[in-house]
Short mmCIF file of C-alpha atoms in Angstrom, two decimals:
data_model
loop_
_atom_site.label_atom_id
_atom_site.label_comp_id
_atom_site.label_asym_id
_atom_site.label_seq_id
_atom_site.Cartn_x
_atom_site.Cartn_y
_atom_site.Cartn_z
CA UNK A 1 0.26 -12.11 -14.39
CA UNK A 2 -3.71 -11.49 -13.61
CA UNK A 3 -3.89 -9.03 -11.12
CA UNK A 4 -6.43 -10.77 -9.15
CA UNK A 5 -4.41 -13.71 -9.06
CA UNK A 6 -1.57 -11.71 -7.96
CA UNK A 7 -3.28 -10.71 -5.32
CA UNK A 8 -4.07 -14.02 -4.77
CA UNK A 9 -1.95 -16.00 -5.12
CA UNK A 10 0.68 -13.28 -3.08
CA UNK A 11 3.27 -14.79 -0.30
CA UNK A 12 5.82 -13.00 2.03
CA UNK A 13 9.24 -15.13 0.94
CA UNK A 14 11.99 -14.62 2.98
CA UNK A 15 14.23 -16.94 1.37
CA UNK A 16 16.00 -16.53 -1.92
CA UNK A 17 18.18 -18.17 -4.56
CA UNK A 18 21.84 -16.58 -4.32
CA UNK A 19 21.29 -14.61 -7.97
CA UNK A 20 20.78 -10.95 -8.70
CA UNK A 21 17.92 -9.26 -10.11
CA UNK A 22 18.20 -8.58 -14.09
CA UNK A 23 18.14 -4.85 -14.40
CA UNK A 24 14.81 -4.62 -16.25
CA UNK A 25 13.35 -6.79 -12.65
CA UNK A 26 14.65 -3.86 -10.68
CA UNK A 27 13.67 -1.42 -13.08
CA UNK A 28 10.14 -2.58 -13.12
CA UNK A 29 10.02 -2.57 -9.21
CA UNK A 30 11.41 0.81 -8.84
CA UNK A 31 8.97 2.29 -11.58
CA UNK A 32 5.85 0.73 -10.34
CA UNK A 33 6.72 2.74 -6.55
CA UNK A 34 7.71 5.96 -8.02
CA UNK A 35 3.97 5.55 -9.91
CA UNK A 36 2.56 5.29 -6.74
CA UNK A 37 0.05 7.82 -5.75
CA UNK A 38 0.28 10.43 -2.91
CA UNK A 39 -1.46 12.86 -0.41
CA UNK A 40 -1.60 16.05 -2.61
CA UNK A 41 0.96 13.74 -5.03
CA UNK A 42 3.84 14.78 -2.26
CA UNK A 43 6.00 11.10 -3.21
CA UNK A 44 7.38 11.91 -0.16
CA UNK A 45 10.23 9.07 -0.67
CA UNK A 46 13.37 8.37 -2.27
CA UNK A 47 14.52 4.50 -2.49
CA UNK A 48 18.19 3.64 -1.91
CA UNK A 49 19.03 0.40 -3.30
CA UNK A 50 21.04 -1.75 -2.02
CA UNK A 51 22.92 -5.03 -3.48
CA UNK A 52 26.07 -5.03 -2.26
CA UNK A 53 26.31 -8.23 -0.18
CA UNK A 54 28.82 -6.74 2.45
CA UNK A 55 26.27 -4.24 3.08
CA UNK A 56 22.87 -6.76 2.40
CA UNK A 57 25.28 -7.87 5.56
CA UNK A 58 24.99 -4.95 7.47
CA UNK A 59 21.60 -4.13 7.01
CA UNK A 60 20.56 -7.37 8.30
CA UNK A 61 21.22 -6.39 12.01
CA UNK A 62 19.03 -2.87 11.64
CA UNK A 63 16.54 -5.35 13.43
CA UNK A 64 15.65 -8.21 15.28
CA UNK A 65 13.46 -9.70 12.31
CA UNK A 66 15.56 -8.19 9.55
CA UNK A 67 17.99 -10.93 9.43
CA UNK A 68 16.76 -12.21 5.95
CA UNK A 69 17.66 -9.06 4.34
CA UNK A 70 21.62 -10.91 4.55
CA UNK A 71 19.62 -13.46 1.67
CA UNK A 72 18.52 -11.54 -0.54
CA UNK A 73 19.34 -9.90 -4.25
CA UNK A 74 18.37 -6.55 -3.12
CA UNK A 75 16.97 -4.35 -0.53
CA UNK A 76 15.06 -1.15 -1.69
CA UNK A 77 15.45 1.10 2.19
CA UNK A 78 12.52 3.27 1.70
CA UNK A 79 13.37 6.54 2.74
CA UNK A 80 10.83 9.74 4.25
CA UNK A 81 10.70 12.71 5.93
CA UNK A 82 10.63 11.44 10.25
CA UNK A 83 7.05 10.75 10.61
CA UNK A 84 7.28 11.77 13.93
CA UNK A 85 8.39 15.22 13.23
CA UNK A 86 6.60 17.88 14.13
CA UNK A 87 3.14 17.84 12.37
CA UNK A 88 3.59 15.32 9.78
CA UNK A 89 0.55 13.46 9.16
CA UNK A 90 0.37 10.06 8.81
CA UNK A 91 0.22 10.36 5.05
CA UNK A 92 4.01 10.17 4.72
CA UNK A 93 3.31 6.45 6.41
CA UNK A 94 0.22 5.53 4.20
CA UNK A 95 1.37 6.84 1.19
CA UNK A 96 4.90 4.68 1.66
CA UNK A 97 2.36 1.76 2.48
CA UNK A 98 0.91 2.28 -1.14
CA UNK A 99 4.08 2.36 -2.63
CA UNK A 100 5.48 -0.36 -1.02
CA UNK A 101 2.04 -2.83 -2.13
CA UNK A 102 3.13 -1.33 -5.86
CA UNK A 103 6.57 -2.59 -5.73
CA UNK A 104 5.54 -6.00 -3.54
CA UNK A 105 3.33 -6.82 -6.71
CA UNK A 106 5.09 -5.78 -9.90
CA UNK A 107 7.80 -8.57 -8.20
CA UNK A 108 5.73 -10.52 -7.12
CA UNK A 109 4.21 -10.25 -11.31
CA UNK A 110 8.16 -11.16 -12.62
CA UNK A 111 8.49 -14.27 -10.19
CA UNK A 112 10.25 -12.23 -7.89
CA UNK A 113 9.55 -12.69 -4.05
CA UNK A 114 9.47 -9.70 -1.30
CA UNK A 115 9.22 -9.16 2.42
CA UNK A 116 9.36 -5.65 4.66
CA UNK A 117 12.09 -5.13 7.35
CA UNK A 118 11.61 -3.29 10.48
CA UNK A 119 14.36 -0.95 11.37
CA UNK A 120 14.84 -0.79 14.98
CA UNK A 121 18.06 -0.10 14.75
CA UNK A 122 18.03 3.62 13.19
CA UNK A 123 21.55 4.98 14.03
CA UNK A 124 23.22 1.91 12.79
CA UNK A 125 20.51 2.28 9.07
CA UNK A 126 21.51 5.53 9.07
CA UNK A 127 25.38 5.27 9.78
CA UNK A 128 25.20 2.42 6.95
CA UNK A 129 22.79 4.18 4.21
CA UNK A 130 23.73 8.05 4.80
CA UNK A 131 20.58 9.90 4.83
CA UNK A 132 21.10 13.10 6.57
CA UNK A 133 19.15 13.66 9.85
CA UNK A 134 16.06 15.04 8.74
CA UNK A 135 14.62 11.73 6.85
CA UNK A 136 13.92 8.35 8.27
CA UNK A 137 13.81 4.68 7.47
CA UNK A 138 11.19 2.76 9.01
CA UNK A 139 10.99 -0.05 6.55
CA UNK A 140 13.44 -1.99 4.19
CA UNK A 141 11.97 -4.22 1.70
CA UNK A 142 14.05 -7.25 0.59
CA UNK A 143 13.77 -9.18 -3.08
CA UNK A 144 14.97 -11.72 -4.26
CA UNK A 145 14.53 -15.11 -6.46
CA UNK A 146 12.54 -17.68 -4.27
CA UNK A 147 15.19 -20.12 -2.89
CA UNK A 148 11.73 -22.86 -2.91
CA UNK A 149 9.40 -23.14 -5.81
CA UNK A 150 6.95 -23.86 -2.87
CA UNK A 151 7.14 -20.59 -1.37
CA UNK A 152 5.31 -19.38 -4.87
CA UNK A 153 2.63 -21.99 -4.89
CA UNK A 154 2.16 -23.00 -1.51
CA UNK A 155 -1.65 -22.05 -0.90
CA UNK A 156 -2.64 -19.77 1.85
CA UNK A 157 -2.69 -21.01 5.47
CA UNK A 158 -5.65 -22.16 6.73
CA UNK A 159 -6.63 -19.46 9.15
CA UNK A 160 -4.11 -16.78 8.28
CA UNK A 161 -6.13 -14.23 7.43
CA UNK A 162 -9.21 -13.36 9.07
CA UNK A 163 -12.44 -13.82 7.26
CA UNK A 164 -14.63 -11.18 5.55
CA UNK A 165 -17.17 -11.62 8.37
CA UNK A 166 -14.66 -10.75 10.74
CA UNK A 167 -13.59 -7.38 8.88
CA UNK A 168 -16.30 -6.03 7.20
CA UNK A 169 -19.32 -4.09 8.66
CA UNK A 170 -21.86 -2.73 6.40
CA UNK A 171 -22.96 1.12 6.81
CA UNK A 172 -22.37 1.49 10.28
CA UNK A 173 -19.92 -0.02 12.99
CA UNK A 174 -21.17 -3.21 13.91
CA UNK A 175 -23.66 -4.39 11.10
CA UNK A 176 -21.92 -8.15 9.46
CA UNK A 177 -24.34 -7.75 6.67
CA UNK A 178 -26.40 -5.75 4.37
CA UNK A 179 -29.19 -3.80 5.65
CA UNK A 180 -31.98 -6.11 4.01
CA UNK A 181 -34.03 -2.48 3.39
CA UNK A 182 -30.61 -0.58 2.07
CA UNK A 183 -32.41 1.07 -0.54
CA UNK B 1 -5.78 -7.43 -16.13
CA UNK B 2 -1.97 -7.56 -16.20
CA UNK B 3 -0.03 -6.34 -13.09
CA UNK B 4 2.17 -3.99 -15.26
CA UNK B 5 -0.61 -2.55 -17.14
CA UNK B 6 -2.43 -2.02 -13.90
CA UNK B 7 0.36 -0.21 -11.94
CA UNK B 8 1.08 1.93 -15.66
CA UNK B 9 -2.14 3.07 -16.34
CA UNK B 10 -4.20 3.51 -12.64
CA UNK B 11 -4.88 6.85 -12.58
CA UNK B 12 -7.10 8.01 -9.74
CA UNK B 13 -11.05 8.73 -10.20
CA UNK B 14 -13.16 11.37 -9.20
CA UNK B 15 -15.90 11.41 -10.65
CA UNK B 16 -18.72 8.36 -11.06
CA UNK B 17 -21.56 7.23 -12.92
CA UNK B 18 -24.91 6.79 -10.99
CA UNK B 19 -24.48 2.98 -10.93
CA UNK B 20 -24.01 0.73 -7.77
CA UNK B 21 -20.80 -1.45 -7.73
CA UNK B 22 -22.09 -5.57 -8.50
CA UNK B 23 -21.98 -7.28 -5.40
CA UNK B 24 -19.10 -9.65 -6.86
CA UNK B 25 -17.15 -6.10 -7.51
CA UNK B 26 -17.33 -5.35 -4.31
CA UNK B 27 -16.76 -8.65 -2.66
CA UNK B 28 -13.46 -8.87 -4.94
CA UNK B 29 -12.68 -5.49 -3.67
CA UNK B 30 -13.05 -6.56 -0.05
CA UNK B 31 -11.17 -9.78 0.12
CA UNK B 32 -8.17 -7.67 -1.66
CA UNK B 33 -8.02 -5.89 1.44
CA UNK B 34 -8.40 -8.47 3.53
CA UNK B 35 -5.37 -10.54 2.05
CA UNK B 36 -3.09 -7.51 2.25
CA UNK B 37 0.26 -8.56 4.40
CA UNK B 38 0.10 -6.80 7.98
CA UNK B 39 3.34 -6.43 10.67
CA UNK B 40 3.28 -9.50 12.43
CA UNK B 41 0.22 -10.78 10.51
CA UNK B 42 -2.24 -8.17 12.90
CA UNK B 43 -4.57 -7.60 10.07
CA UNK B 44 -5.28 -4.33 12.69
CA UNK B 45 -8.27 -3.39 10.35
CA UNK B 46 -12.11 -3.09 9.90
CA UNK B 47 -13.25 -2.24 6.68
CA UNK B 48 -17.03 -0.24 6.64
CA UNK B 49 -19.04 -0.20 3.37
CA UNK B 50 -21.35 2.34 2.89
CA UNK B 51 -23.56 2.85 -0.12
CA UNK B 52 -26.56 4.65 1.49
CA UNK B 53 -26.92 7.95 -0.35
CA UNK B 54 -27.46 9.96 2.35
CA UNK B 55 -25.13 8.42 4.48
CA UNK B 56 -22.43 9.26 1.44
CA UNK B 57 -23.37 12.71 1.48
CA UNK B 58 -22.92 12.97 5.03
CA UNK B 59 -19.45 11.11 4.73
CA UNK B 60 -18.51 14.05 1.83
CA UNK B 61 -18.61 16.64 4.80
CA UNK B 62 -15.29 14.91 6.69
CA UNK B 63 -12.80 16.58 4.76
CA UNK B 64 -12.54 19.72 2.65
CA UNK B 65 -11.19 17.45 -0.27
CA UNK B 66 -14.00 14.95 0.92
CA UNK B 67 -16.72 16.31 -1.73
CA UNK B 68 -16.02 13.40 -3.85
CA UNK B 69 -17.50 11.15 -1.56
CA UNK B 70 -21.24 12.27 -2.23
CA UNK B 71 -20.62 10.97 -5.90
CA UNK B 72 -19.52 7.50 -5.35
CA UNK B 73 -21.43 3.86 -6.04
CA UNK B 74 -19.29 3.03 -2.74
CA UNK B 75 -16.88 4.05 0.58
CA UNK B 76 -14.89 2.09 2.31
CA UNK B 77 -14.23 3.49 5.45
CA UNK B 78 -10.85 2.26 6.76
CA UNK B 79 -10.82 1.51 10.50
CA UNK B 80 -7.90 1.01 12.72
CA UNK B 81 -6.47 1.71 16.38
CA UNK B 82 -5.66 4.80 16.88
CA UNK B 83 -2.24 5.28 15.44
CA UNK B 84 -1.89 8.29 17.63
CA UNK B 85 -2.32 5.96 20.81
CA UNK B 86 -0.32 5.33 23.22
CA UNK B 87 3.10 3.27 21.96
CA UNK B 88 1.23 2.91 18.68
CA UNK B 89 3.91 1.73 16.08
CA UNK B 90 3.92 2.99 12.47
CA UNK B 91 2.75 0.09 11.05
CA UNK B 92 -0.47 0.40 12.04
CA UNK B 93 -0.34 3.02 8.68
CA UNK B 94 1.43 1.71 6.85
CA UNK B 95 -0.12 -1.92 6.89
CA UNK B 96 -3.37 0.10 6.37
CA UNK B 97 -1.34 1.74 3.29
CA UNK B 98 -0.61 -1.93 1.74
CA UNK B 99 -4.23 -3.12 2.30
CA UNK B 100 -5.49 0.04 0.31
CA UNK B 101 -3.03 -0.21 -2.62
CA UNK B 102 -4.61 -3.97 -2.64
CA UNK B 103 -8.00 -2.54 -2.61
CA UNK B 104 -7.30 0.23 -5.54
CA UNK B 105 -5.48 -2.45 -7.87
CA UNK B 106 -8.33 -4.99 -7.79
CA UNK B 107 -10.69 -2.11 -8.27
CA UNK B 108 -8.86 -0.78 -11.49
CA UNK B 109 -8.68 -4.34 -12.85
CA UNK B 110 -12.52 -4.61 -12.75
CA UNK B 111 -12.73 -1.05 -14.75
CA UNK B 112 -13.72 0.70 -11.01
CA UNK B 113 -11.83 3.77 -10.35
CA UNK B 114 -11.29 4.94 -6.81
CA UNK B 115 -9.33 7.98 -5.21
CA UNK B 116 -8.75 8.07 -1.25
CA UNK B 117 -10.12 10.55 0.84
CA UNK B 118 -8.83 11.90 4.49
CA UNK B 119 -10.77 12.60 7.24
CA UNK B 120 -10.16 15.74 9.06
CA UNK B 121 -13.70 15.80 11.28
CA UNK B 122 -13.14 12.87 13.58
CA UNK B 123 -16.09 14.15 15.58
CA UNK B 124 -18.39 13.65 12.58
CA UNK B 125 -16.76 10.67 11.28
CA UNK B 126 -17.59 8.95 14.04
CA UNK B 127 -21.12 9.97 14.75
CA UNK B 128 -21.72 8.87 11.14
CA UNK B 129 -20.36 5.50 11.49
CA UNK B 130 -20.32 4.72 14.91
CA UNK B 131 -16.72 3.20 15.72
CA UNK B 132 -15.88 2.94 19.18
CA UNK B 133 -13.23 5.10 20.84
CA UNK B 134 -10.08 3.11 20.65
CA UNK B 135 -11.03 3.01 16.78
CA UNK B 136 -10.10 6.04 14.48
CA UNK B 137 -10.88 6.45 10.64
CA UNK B 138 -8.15 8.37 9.00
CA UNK B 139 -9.08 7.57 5.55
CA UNK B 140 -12.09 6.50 3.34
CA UNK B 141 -11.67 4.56 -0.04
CA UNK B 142 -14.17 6.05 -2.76
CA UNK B 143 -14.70 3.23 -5.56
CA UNK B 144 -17.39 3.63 -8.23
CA UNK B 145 -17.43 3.21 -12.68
CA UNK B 146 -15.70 6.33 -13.85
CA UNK B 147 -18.12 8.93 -15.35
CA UNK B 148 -15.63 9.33 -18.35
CA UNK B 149 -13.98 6.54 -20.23
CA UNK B 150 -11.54 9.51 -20.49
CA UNK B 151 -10.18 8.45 -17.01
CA UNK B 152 -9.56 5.57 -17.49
CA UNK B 153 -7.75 5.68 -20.65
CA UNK B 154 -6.32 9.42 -20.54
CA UNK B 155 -1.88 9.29 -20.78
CA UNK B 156 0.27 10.04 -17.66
CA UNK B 157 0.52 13.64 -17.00
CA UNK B 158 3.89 14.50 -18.33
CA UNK B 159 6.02 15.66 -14.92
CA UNK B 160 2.91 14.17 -13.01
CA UNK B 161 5.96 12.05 -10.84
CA UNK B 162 9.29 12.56 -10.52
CA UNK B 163 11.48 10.23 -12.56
CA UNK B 164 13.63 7.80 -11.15
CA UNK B 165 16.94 9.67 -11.42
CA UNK B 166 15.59 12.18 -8.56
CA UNK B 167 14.14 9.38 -6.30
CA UNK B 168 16.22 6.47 -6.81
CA UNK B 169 19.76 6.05 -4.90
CA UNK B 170 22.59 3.36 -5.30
CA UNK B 171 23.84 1.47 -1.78
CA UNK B 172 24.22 5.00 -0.15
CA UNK B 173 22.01 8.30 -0.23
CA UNK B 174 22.84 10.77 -2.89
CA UNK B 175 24.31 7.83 -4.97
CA UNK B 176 22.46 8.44 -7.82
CA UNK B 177 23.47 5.86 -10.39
CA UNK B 178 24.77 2.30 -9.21
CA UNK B 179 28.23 2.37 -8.43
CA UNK B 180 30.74 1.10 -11.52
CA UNK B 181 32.66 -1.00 -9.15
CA UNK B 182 30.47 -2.84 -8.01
CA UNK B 183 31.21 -6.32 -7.54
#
C-alpha cells in the first residue's frame, strides 16, 4: 500500500475477526517498531506480545477503555523505562509514540487493523506481564483482522479532525498564512 | 511509495540542498500530521512552519544538537500543552510522537528527508516563535531534499538497532521466543 494513502485512508478499529495473525503479519509489525528511530538511537523499549486469549482476557481490565484488547489477535504491551522517574525526558514517551505510528501503519499496510490501550491499571499490567519494577507500560496496542470490511473503507468523519487552518501557523505563533513578503 | 519500503529504508537526514520544499510537499506533510490518531481524539497540537532563513538560524541555537536546523528548506515546530503541567497525562507525548512519525513517513515518500530536533532553550524558543505560556515546544521537525542521494539510498548500519530477539518478548517479560504450548 501507498504510503500516502495509508495515511489516508488510516482508521482506529477496535473490532476484529476471531483469527490470528500469520507470523510474517506479526513479524512485519514488530520489525517496522524496532526500526523506529530514537533520541540518541536509545530504543528505549522492549515489546511483549501477547496472544494468549486467557490473558488478551486479562489485559482487557488494565483500563477503563481497554476492554477491546479481550477481541483481538494480539496485543504488543509496549514496555519503557517509568517516564516519571527521576530525570527522564520525555523522549522515552515520544520516541514510543514514533514507534508505535511505525507498527500502526505496517498493519494497517497488510489489512491489519490497530488501536492503543491506556493502562490505568499498572499493578494488575504488571502482575499479568512481569516486567520488573523499574520499567513501565503506559500503552498496549491491540491488532487484529477487522471484524467489518467497513471499518477499512469507511471515509473519515466529517469533522473529526481539525482543519489545517486550525493547526498550522506560519513563522510565528499566530500567523494562519504565509507572510505574503516571506522572502 | 510502499509502506514497507518506507519504514525499511527511512533513514534520518541531516544535511539539505539549498532548495525550498513545493508548497504541495509541504501541504502533504502538514495534513499527515494533522490526521495522526490523538488520546481521546484531542489533536492537543499546533504545528509552526518556518522557512525564513534567519528565523532558521535563530531556531539552530535551541539545542546543542540543534545546528541542523540552520540548513533546512523547512521546521516544523511542534506545539503542545505543557506536558510538564499540572495533571498533564503522557499522551500529550506520545500523541505528539504518532503525529511526527506521520509527518517523517509522508516526507520520505516524497524523497524529503527530515531528522527531529529537541529544544533545550525554552526561553529562546519562545521569543523566536512567540507561543503563549501554557504552550511549550519540545521538539522541531527539520524536513528539506537530502544534499546526498547517498542518504537516501545508503544500507542500514549493521548493529544500527537491536534485533528482535533482544527487544521482543512472548506473553510474559523475559519470554523470549513464543511459548511451544501455546494453544
Amino acid at each position: 500500500m501507498d504510503v500516502e494513502e495509508a495515511l489516508r485512508k488510516l482508521r482506529a478499529v477496535r473490532r476484529f475477526r476471531d483469527a490470528p495473525l500469520r507470523d510474517e503479519d506479526l513479524r512485519a509489525i514488530l520489525d517496522a517498531g524496532r526500526r523506529a528511530g530514537s533520541s540518541k538511537n536509545l530504543q528505549r523499549w522492549h515489546f511483549i506480545v501477547v496472544r494468549d486469549r486467557a490473558t488478551l482476557t486479562e489485559l482487557a481490565k488494565v483500563g477503563p477503555f481497554a476492554g477491546h484488547l479481550a477481541g483481538g489477535a494480539a496485543a504488543i504491551a509496549l514496555i519503557t523505562p517509568d517516564p516519571a522517574g527521576a530525570d527522564m525526558p520525555l523522549s522515552v514517551t515520544w520516541d514510543l509514540g514514533r514507534a508505535a505510528q511505525n507498527m500502526t501503519l505496517a498493519a494497517w499496510a497488510r489489512g491489519i487493523g490497530s488501536v492503543p490501550a491506556t493502562v490505568y491499571d499498572h499493578d494488575l499490567c504488571r502482575s499479568i506481564l512481569g516486567y520488573p519494577p523499574d520499567q513501565h507500560c503506559e500503552y498496549l496496542l491491540n491488532f487484529g483482522y477487522p471484524a467489518e470490511e467497513r471499518s477499512i473503507t469507511r471515509p473519515a468523519r466529517i469533522g473529526g479532525r481539525r482543519p489545517l487552518v486550525e493547526v498550522v501557523y506560519y513563522e510565528r505563533w499566530g500567523a494562519t498564512a504565509p507572510s505574503a513578503d516571506r522572502s
